[in-house]
Amino acid sequence: MPYLACTKCGKEFPLETLETRCSSCGEPLEVRYELTSPELHRSDFLLEKYRDFLPFPKPNKALSLGEGFTPLLKLHRIGESLKVDLYVKNETVNPTWSFKDRGTLCGVQYAVDRGYSKIGTVSTGNMGASIAAYGARAGLRTYVLVSSTIEEEKVLPISVYGANVVKVEGDYGMLYYESLRIGAERGICFVNSDHPMRVEGSKTIGFEICEQFSFKTPDWVIVPVSSGGNFRGVVKGFKEFREAGLIERLPKFVVAQASGCCPIVRAFEEGKEEVKHFGTPNTIAHAISNPFPPSGNEVIRILRELGGVAVTVEDEEILRAQLTLAREGIFAQPAGAVPIAALHKLVSRGLVEGGESVVCLITGAGLKYLKSLEGAPLSITSVALEDLGSAL
């Protein structure tokens, strides 16, 4: 039977517990299993296909919006320029245009199974839209807590689903912890960034990459990281497939952050075991700008255990990567372009070598944050109808 365990001290909790963090050391919990001959099932429903690896005995397809099963695309031009075998896992094609839908489905399944009528999250945009959509699908009253400084273009795609959007003044990094306290008081299941069920959803990204590589592991997997929950999930997916005997080895993992908000990379490079509050973020990659990531310490532990790499990129590099991706037909939001920017840096440093296979995780779509492209070198021309021929 699956159970919860602390990612640091190992203290165990029953799966039914309402806790998401360890009562002894405060670190995040994760779902653990005794994997005995698990199988992959034929299904177009994510929770059914991977049911032997997930804690849901009765997956409810009525909660689904068609998430997962996203394409792994080879990028020929960028790959050739960097002399690597480059692929992107394109999570922009999920129902609400980001990877968050995988974890949200698991979170909603968990909430419904336990009789919750209210669900919520803390968000910079992607997760809010995801929780709002899936909450509406499940008929749950939904609350999305956002920073008071959030752009209006990010609020509308959340509120359109009927969610209660609350703009909160104060430290966004501490809002996570306050939501857990209030949720326990008010009976709201807050499926935040590193909720154990959200991590379970993210690990299906790792599962799919393994399958799309015909169970041959890529050399590198690069993940843009904010709170750390998605990175934990991707790594967990590869680990569980290795434990089940479906793959032989793990890839080398890269944590990529924007230099304007990089508490995990900073702590890792300084040899620290715990992240410190970064201060006020200053980056166009808003989706990964958590100044005090709740799973930051666990991400550092994973990097040290597996010999991973951590790297930062500047906003100029992110924007350049965003435009380069668009020239290959993929419109990513700034945070989703961070892995491509990071890959350029890793190749220039000689860490990623010629001919190696690399998977970059493109986490969210560019239509969610158009403001980042203001001033970008785009080809837009205005002409009179009679002059159209000369303009083409």
PDB file of N, CA, C and O in Angstrom, residues 148-189:
ATOM      1  N   SER A 148      -0.489  40.377  -5.186  1.00  0.00           N
ATOM      2  CA  SER A 148      -1.204  41.600  -5.542  1.00  0.00           C
ATOM      3  C   SER A 148      -0.591  42.283  -6.761  1.00  0.00           C
ATOM      4  O   SER A 148      -1.228  43.126  -7.394  1.00  0.00           O
ATOM      5  N   THR A 149       0.633  41.912  -7.126  1.00  0.00           N
ATOM      6  CA  THR A 149       1.320  42.542  -8.257  1.00  0.00           C
ATOM      7  C   THR A 149       1.162  41.759  -9.559  1.00  0.00           C
ATOM      8  O   THR A 149       1.767  42.111 -10.569  1.00  0.00           O
ATOM      9  N   ILE A 150       0.347  40.708  -9.573  1.00  0.00           N
ATOM     10  CA  ILE A 150       0.190  39.879 -10.753  1.00  0.00           C
ATOM     11  C   ILE A 150      -0.389  40.688 -11.913  1.00  0.00           C
ATOM     12  O   ILE A 150      -1.232  41.583 -11.716  1.00  0.00           O
ATOM     13  N   GLU A 151       0.064  40.411 -13.134  1.00  0.00           N
ATOM     14  CA  GLU A 151      -0.448  41.095 -14.309  1.00  0.00           C
ATOM     15  C   GLU A 151      -1.885  40.668 -14.593  1.00  0.00           C
ATOM     16  O   GLU A 151      -2.255  39.515 -14.414  1.00  0.00           O
ATOM     17  N   GLU A 152      -2.690  41.615 -15.088  1.00  0.00           N
ATOM     18  CA  GLU A 152      -4.096  41.337 -15.351  1.00  0.00           C
ATOM     19  C   GLU A 152      -4.270  40.247 -16.401  1.00  0.00           C
ATOM     20  O   GLU A 152      -5.226  39.463 -16.344  1.00  0.00           O
ATOM     21  N   GLU A 153      -3.351  40.170 -17.367  1.00  0.00           N
ATOM     22  CA  GLU A 153      -3.482  39.153 -18.405  1.00  0.00           C
ATOM     23  C   GLU A 153      -3.329  37.744 -17.851  1.00  0.00           C
ATOM     24  O   GLU A 153      -3.702  36.773 -18.503  1.00  0.00           O
ATOM     25  N   LYS A 154      -2.785  37.606 -16.630  1.00  0.00           N
ATOM     26  CA  LYS A 154      -2.695  36.300 -15.992  1.00  0.00           C
ATOM     27  C   LYS A 154      -3.908  36.001 -15.117  1.00  0.00           C
ATOM     28  O   LYS A 154      -4.205  34.838 -14.835  1.00  0.00           O
ATOM     29  N   VAL A 155      -4.618  37.046 -14.685  1.00  0.00           N
ATOM     30  CA  VAL A 155      -5.774  36.855 -13.814  1.00  0.00           C
ATOM     31  C   VAL A 155      -6.989  36.380 -14.599  1.00  0.00           C
ATOM     32  O   VAL A 155      -7.723  35.489 -14.157  1.00  0.00           O
ATOM     33  N   LEU A 156      -7.196  36.936 -15.777  1.00  0.00           N
ATOM     34  CA  LEU A 156      -8.397  36.608 -16.552  1.00  0.00           C
ATOM     35  C   LEU A 156      -8.486  35.125 -16.916  1.00  0.00           C
ATOM     36  O   LEU A 156      -9.559  34.528 -16.797  1.00  0.00           O
ATOM     37  N   PRO A 157      -7.385  34.471 -17.339  1.00  0.00           N
ATOM     38  CA  PRO A 157      -7.482  33.032 -17.645  1.00  0.00           C
ATOM     39  C   PRO A 157      -7.730  32.158 -16.418  1.00  0.00           C
ATOM     40  O   PRO A 157      -7.986  30.970 -16.566  1.00  0.00           O
ATOM     41  N   ILE A 158      -7.620  32.725 -15.228  1.00  0.00           N
ATOM     42  CA  ILE A 158      -7.957  31.991 -14.007  1.00  0.00           C
ATOM     43  C   ILE A 158      -9.421  32.213 -13.649  1.00  0.00           C
ATOM     44  O   ILE A 158     -10.185  31.277 -13.432  1.00  0.00           O
ATOM     45  N   SER A 159      -9.827  33.477 -13.623  1.00  0.00           N
ATOM     46  CA  SER A 159     -11.175  33.815 -13.155  1.00  0.00           C
ATOM     47  C   SER A 159     -12.265  33.384 -14.120  1.00  0.00           C
ATOM     48  O   SER A 159     -13.413  33.202 -13.714  1.00  0.00           O
ATOM     49  N   VAL A 160     -11.928  33.188 -15.398  1.00  0.00           N
ATOM     50  CA  VAL A 160     -12.949  32.822 -16.378  1.00  0.00           C
ATOM     51  C   VAL A 160     -13.617  31.491 -16.031  1.00  0.00           C
ATOM     52  O   VAL A 160     -14.785  31.268 -16.366  1.00  0.00           O
ATOM     53  N   TYR A 161     -12.918  30.614 -15.308  1.00  0.00           N
ATOM     54  CA  TYR A 161     -13.484  29.314 -14.940  1.00  0.00           C
ATOM     55  C   TYR A 161     -14.415  29.391 -13.729  1.00  0.00           C
ATOM     56  O   TYR A 161     -14.969  28.379 -13.312  1.00  0.00           O
ATOM     57  N   GLY A 162     -14.570  30.586 -13.156  1.00  0.00           N
ATOM     58  CA  GLY A 162     -15.446  30.742 -12.006  1.00  0.00           C
ATOM     59  C   GLY A 162     -14.749  30.624 -10.672  1.00  0.00           C
ATOM     60  O   GLY A 162     -15.406  30.578  -9.628  1.00  0.00           O
ATOM     61  N   ALA A 163     -13.422  30.584 -10.684  1.00  0.00           N
ATOM     62  CA  ALA A 163     -12.671  30.484  -9.429  1.00  0.00           C
ATOM     63  C   ALA A 163     -12.728  31.791  -8.652  1.00  0.00           C
ATOM     64  O   ALA A 163     -12.912  32.871  -9.218  1.00  0.00           O
ATOM     65  N   ASN A 164     -12.560  31.684  -7.343  1.00  0.00           N
ATOM     66  CA  ASN A 164     -12.439  32.854  -6.476  1.00  0.00           C
ATOM     67  C   ASN A 164     -10.968  33.252  -6.430  1.00  0.00           C
ATOM     68  O   ASN A 164     -10.151  32.574  -5.800  1.00  0.00           O
ATOM     69  N   VAL A 165     -10.613  34.324  -7.131  1.00  0.00           N
ATOM     70  CA  VAL A 165      -9.237  34.789  -7.191  1.00  0.00           C
ATOM     71  C   VAL A 165      -9.028  35.850  -6.116  1.00  0.00           C
ATOM     72  O   VAL A 165      -9.751  36.840  -6.062  1.00  0.00           O
ATOM     73  N   VAL A 166      -8.028  35.633  -5.260  1.00  0.00           N
ATOM     74  CA  VAL A 166      -7.751  36.548  -4.160  1.00  0.00           C
ATOM     75  C   VAL A 166      -6.344  37.107  -4.331  1.00  0.00           C
ATOM     76  O   VAL A 166      -5.365  36.354  -4.288  1.00  0.00           O
ATOM     77  N   LYS A 167      -6.234  38.413  -4.538  1.00  0.00           N
ATOM     78  CA  LYS A 167      -4.930  39.063  -4.635  1.00  0.00           C
ATOM     79  C   LYS A 167      -4.451  39.384  -3.223  1.00  0.00           C
ATOM     80  O   LYS A 167      -5.149  40.056  -2.465  1.00  0.00           O
ATOM     81  N   VAL A 168      -3.273  38.901  -2.891  1.00  0.00           N
ATOM     82  CA  VAL A 168      -2.759  39.022  -1.527  1.00  0.00           C
ATOM     83  C   VAL A 168      -1.498  39.880  -1.517  1.00  0.00           C
ATOM     84  O   VAL A 168      -0.547  39.603  -2.257  1.00  0.00           O
ATOM     85  N   GLU A 169      -1.493  40.901  -0.682  1.00  0.00           N
ATOM     86  CA  GLU A 169      -0.300  41.716  -0.509  1.00  0.00           C
ATOM     87  C   GLU A 169       0.651  41.019   0.461  1.00  0.00           C
ATOM     88  O   GLU A 169       0.221  40.362   1.395  1.00  0.00           O
ATOM     89  N   GLY A 170       1.946  41.181   0.238  1.00  0.00           N
ATOM     90  CA  GLY A 170       2.919  40.585   1.153  1.00  0.00           C
ATOM     91  C   GLY A 170       3.850  39.631   0.431  1.00  0.00           C
ATOM     92  O   GLY A 170       3.877  39.540  -0.798  1.00  0.00           O
ATOM     93  N   ASP A 171       4.615  38.902   1.207  1.00  0.00           N
ATOM     94  CA  ASP A 171       5.663  38.017   0.711  1.00  0.00           C
ATOM     95  C   ASP A 171       5.060  36.792   0.036  1.00  0.00           C
ATOM     96  O   ASP A 171       4.430  35.960   0.681  1.00  0.00           O
ATOM     97  N   TYR A 172       5.281  36.659  -1.286  1.00  0.00           N
ATOM     98  CA  TYR A 172       4.718  35.522  -2.013  1.00  0.00           C
ATOM     99  C   TYR A 172       5.293  34.206  -1.508  1.00  0.00           C
ATOM    100  O   TYR A 172       4.592  33.192  -1.444  1.00  0.00           O
ATOM    101  N   GLY A 173       6.566  34.196  -1.143  1.00  0.00           N
ATOM    102  CA  GLY A 173       7.186  32.974  -0.660  1.00  0.00           C
ATOM    103  C   GLY A 173       6.541  32.444   0.614  1.00  0.00           C
ATOM    104  O   GLY A 173       6.491  31.236   0.847  1.00  0.00           O
ATOM    105  N   MET A 174       6.016  33.335   1.456  1.00  0.00           N
ATOM    106  CA  MET A 174       5.380  32.917   2.698  1.00  0.00           C
ATOM    107  C   MET A 174       3.894  32.614   2.522  1.00  0.00           C
ATOM    108  O   MET A 174       3.267  32.002   3.398  1.00  0.00           O
ATOM    109  N   LEU A 175       3.328  33.024   1.386  1.00  0.00           N
ATOM    110  CA  LEU A 175       1.911  32.784   1.137  1.00  0.00           C
ATOM    111  C   LEU A 175       1.608  31.283   1.099  1.00  0.00           C
ATOM    112  O   LEU A 175       0.542  30.843   1.526  1.00  0.00           O
ATOM    113  N   TYR A 176       2.540  30.505   0.602  1.00  0.00           N
ATOM    114  CA  TYR A 176       2.405  29.044   0.567  1.00  0.00           C
ATOM    115  C   TYR A 176       2.080  28.502   1.964  1.00  0.00           C
ATOM    116  O   TYR A 176       1.136  27.724   2.142  1.00  0.00           O
ATOM    117  N   TYR A 177       2.864  28.891   2.956  1.00  0.00           N
ATOM    118  CA  TYR A 177       2.695  28.362   4.309  1.00  0.00           C
ATOM    119  C   TYR A 177       1.403  28.866   4.952  1.00  0.00           C
ATOM    120  O   TYR A 177       0.729  28.126   5.676  1.00  0.00           O
ATOM    121  N   GLU A 178       1.046  30.108   4.670  1.00  0.00           N
ATOM    122  CA  GLU A 178      -0.190  30.652   5.222  1.00  0.00           C
ATOM    123  C   GLU A 178      -1.393  29.937   4.618  1.00  0.00           C
ATOM    124  O   GLU A 178      -2.396  29.689   5.305  1.00  0.00           O
ATOM    125  N   SER A 179      -1.322  29.571   3.342  1.00  0.00           N
ATOM    126  CA  SER A 179      -2.445  28.876   2.714  1.00  0.00           C
ATOM    127  C   SER A 179      -2.671  27.509   3.362  1.00  0.00           C
ATOM    128  O   SER A 179      -3.822  27.076   3.522  1.00  0.00           O
ATOM    129  N   LEU A 180      -1.598  26.830   3.741  1.00  0.00           N
ATOM    130  CA  LEU A 180      -1.739  25.528   4.397  1.00  0.00           C
ATOM    131  C   LEU A 180      -2.444  25.667   5.746  1.00  0.00           C
ATOM    132  O   LEU A 180      -3.291  24.848   6.108  1.00  0.00           O
ATOM    133  N   ARG A 181      -2.089  26.712   6.480  1.00  0.00           N
ATOM    134  CA  ARG A 181      -2.714  26.941   7.787  1.00  0.00           C
ATOM    135  C   ARG A 181      -4.201  27.238   7.633  1.00  0.00           C
ATOM    136  O   ARG A 181      -5.050  26.634   8.312  1.00  0.00           O
ATOM    137  N   ILE A 182      -4.525  28.151   6.719  1.00  0.00           N
ATOM    138  CA  ILE A 182      -5.926  28.532   6.521  1.00  0.00           C
ATOM    139  C   ILE A 182      -6.726  27.373   5.926  1.00  0.00           C
ATOM    140  O   ILE A 182      -7.884  27.145   6.291  1.00  0.00           O
ATOM    141  N   GLY A 183      -6.099  26.627   5.015  1.00  0.00           N
ATOM    142  CA  GLY A 183      -6.790  25.489   4.422  1.00  0.00           C
ATOM    143  C   GLY A 183      -7.208  24.466   5.460  1.00  0.00           C
ATOM    144  O   GLY A 183      -8.315  23.918   5.405  1.00  0.00           O
ATOM    145  N   ALA A 184      -6.329  24.202   6.429  1.00  0.00           N
ATOM    146  CA  ALA A 184      -6.658  23.255   7.497  1.00  0.00           C
ATOM    147  C   ALA A 184      -7.820  23.762   8.335  1.00  0.00           C
ATOM    148  O   ALA A 184      -8.669  22.980   8.792  1.00  0.00           O
ATOM    149  N   GLU A 185      -7.880  25.068   8.536  1.00  0.00           N
ATOM    150  CA  GLU A 185      -8.962  25.654   9.336  1.00  0.00           C
ATOM    151  C   GLU A 185     -10.298  25.648   8.592  1.00  0.00           C
ATOM    152  O   GLU A 185     -11.347  25.427   9.182  1.00  0.00           O
ATOM    153  N   ARG A 186     -10.252  25.921   7.271  1.00  0.00           N
ATOM    154  CA  ARG A 186     -11.472  26.135   6.491  1.00  0.00           C
ATOM    155  C   ARG A 186     -11.889  24.926   5.653  1.00  0.00           C
ATOM    156  O   ARG A 186     -12.860  25.018   4.907  1.00  0.00           O
ATOM    157  N   GLY A 187     -11.180  23.836   5.753  1.00  0.00           N
ATOM    158  CA  GLY A 187     -11.551  22.662   4.981  1.00  0.00           C
ATOM    159  C   GLY A 187     -11.315  22.808   3.486  1.00  0.00           C
ATOM    160  O   GLY A 187     -12.071  22.269   2.670  1.00  0.00           O
ATOM    161  N   ILE A 188     -10.263  23.536   3.132  1.00  0.00           N
ATOM    162  CA  ILE A 188      -9.899  23.722   1.724  1.00  0.00           C
ATOM    163  C   ILE A 188      -8.661  22.876   1.438  1.00  0.00           C
ATOM    164  O   ILE A 188      -7.656  22.998   2.127  1.00  0.00           O
ATOM    165  N   CYS A 189      -8.739  22.037   0.438  1.00  0.00           N
ATOM    166  CA  CYS A 189      -7.595  21.215   0.057  1.00  0.00           C
ATOM    167  C   CYS A 189      -6.691  22.038  -0.855  1.00  0.00           C
ATOM    168  O   CYS A 189      -6.981  22.203  -2.050  1.00  0.00           O
TER     169      CYS A 189
END
